[in-house]
CSV table of C-alpha atoms in Angstrom, one decimal:
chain,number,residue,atom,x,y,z
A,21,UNK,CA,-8.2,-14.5,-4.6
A,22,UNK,CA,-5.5,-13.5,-6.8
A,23,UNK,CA,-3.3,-10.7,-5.7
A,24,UNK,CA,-3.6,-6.5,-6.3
A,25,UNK,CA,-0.9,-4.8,-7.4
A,26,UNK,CA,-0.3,-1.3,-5.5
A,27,UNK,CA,1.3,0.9,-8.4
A,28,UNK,CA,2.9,4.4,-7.8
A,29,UNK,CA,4.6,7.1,-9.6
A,30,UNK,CA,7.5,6.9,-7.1
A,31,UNK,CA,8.0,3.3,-7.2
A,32,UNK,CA,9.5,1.1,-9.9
A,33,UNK,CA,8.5,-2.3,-9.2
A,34,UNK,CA,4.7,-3.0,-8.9
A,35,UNK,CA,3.5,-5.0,-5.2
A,36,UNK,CA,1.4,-7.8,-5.2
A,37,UNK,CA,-1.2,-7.7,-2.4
A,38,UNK,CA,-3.1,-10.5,-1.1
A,39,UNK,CA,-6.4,-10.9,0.8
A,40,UNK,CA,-5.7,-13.2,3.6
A,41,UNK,CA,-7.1,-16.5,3.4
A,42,UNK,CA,-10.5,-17.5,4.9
A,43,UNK,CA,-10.4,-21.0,6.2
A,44,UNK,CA,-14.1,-21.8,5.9
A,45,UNK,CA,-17.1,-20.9,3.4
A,46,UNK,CA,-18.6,-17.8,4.3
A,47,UNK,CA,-20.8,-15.1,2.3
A,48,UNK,CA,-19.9,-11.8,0.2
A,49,UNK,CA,-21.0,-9.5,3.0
A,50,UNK,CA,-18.9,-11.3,5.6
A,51,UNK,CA,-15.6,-10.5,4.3
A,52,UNK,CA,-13.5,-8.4,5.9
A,53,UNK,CA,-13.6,-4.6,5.4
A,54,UNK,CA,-13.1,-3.7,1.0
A,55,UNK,CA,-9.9,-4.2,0.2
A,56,UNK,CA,-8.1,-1.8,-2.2
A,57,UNK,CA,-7.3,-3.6,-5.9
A,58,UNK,CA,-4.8,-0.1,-6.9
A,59,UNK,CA,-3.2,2.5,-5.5
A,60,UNK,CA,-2.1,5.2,-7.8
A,61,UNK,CA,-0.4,8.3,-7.1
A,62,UNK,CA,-0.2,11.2,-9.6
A,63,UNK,CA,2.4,13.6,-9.5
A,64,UNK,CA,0.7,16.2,-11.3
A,65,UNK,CA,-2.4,16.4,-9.3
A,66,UNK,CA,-0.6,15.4,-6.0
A,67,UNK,CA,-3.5,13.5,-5.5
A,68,UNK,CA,-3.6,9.1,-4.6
A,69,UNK,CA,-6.4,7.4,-6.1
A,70,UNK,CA,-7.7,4.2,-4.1
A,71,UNK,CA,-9.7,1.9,-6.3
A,72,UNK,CA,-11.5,-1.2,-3.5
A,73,UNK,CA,-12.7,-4.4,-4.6
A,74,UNK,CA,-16.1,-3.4,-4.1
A,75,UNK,CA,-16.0,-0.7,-7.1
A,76,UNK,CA,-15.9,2.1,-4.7
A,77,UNK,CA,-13.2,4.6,-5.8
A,78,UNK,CA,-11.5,7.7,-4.0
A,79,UNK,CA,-9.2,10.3,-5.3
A,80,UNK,CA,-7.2,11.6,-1.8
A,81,UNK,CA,-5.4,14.7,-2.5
A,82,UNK,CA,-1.6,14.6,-0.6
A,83,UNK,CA,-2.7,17.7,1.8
A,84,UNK,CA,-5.5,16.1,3.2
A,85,UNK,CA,-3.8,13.1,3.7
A,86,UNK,CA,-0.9,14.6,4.6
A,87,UNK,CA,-3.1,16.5,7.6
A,88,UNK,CA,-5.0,13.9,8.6
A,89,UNK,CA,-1.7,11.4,8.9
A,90,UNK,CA,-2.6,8.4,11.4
A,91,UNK,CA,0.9,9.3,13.2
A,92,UNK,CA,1.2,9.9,16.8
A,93,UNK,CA,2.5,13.7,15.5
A,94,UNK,CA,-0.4,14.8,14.0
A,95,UNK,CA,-3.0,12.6,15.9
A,96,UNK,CA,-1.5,12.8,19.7
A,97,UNK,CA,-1.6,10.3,21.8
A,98,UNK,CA,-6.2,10.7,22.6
A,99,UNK,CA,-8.5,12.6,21.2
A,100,UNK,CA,-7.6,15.6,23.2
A,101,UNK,CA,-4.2,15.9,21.7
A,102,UNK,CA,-5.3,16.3,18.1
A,103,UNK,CA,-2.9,18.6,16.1
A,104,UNK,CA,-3.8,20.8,13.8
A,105,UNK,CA,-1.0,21.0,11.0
A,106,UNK,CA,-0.5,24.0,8.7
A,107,UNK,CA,1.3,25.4,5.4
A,108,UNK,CA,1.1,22.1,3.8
A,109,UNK,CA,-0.9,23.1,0.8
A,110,UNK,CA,1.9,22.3,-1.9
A,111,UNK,CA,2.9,18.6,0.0
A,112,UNK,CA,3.3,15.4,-2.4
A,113,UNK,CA,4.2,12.3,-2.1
A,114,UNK,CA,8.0,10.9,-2.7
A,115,UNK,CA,7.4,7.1,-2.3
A,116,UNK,CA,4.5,4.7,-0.9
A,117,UNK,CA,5.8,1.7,1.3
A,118,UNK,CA,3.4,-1.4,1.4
A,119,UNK,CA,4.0,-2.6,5.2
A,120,UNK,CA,3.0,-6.3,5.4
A,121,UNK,CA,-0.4,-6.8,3.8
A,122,UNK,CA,-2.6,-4.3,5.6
A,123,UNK,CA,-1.3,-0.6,5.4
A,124,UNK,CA,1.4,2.0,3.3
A,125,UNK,CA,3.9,4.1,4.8
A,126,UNK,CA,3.6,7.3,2.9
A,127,UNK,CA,6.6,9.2,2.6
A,128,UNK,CA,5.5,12.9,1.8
A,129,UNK,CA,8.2,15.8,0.5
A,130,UNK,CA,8.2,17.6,3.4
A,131,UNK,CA,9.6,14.5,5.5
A,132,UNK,CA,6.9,13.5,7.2
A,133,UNK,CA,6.9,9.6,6.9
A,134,UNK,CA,5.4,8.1,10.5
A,135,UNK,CA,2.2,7.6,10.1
A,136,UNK,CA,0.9,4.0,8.9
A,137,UNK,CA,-2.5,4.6,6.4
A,138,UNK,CA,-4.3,1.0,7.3
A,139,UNK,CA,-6.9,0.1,4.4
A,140,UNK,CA,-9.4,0.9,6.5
A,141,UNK,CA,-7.7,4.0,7.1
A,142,UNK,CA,-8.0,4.4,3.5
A,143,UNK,CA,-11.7,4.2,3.2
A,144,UNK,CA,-12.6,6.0,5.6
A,145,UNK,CA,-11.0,9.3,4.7
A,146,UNK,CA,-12.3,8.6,1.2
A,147,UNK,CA,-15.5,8.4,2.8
A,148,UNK,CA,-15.4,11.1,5.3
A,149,UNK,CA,-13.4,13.4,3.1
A,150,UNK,CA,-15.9,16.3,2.7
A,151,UNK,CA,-16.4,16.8,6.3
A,152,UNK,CA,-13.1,16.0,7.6
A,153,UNK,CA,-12.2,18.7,4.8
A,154,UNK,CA,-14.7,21.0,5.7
A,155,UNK,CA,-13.8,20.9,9.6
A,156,UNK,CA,-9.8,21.2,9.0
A,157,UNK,CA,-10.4,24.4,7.0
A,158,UNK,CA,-12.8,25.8,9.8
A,159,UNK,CA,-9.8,24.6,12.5
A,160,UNK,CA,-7.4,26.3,10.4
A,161,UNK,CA,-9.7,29.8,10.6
A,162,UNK,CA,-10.2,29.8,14.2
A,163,UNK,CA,-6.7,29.8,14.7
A,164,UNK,CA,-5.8,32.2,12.5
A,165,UNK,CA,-3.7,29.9,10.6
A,166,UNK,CA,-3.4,28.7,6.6
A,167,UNK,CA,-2.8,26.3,4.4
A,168,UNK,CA,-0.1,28.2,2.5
A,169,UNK,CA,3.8,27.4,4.0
């Protein structure tokens, strides 16, 4: 398969991405999980768009990702140790980092940069957006806390 360029705002030279090779003849539906074809962040809307080789398109606003960052910070070490991380309503993202050929650092403006956003990662808070959304806002009220800084 030919390679997928990862393009960002923040970066000047566009990354080639390729799907690793499968050895033998298999079907559609037994490749490995969609891979993403672009990544595109706007500065304006502070939002990264995630385009899959399946068609299946996400736009993932910098906040959410931002709060939901697969780093040991935000995540803990188990599911007990889930952190719930205010004031970032304004965050954006300075630069994307491709790490080998499965994931992106993301370094966001207010320094966070640790967590590694697998494509898999990718997909699925495209697809769980709503109620990951929906259940950070309510986490955020039952604390007392906001998203403002």
């Amino acid at each position: 398969r030919p390679g997928s360029p990862i393009r960002s705002a923040t970066a000047s030279r566009l990354c080639w991405l390729t799907r690793p090779a499968i050895s033998t003849p298999v079907s559609p539906t037994a490749l490995p999980d969609p891979w993403p074809t672009d990544l595109r962040y706007s500065k304006d809307t502070k939002a990264l768009a995630v385009v899959f080789d399946d068609g299946v398109e996400f736009v993932l606003p910098a906040e959410y990702m931002r709060v939901h960052s697969p780093s040991a910070e935000v995540r803990g070490h188990g599911a007990d140790e889930r952190q719930i991380v205010p004031g970032r309503r304004h965050v954006g993202i300075m630069k994307i980092e491709p790490v080998g050929n499965y994931a992106v650092r993301l370094h966001f403006d207010d320094l966070h940069d640790t967590g590694l956003f697998t494509w898999a990662y990718l997909r699925e808070l495209g697809e769980k957006h709503d109620d990951w959304w929906a259940q950070y806002e309510r986490d955020l009220a039952d604390r007392g806390l906001s998203r403002d800084p």
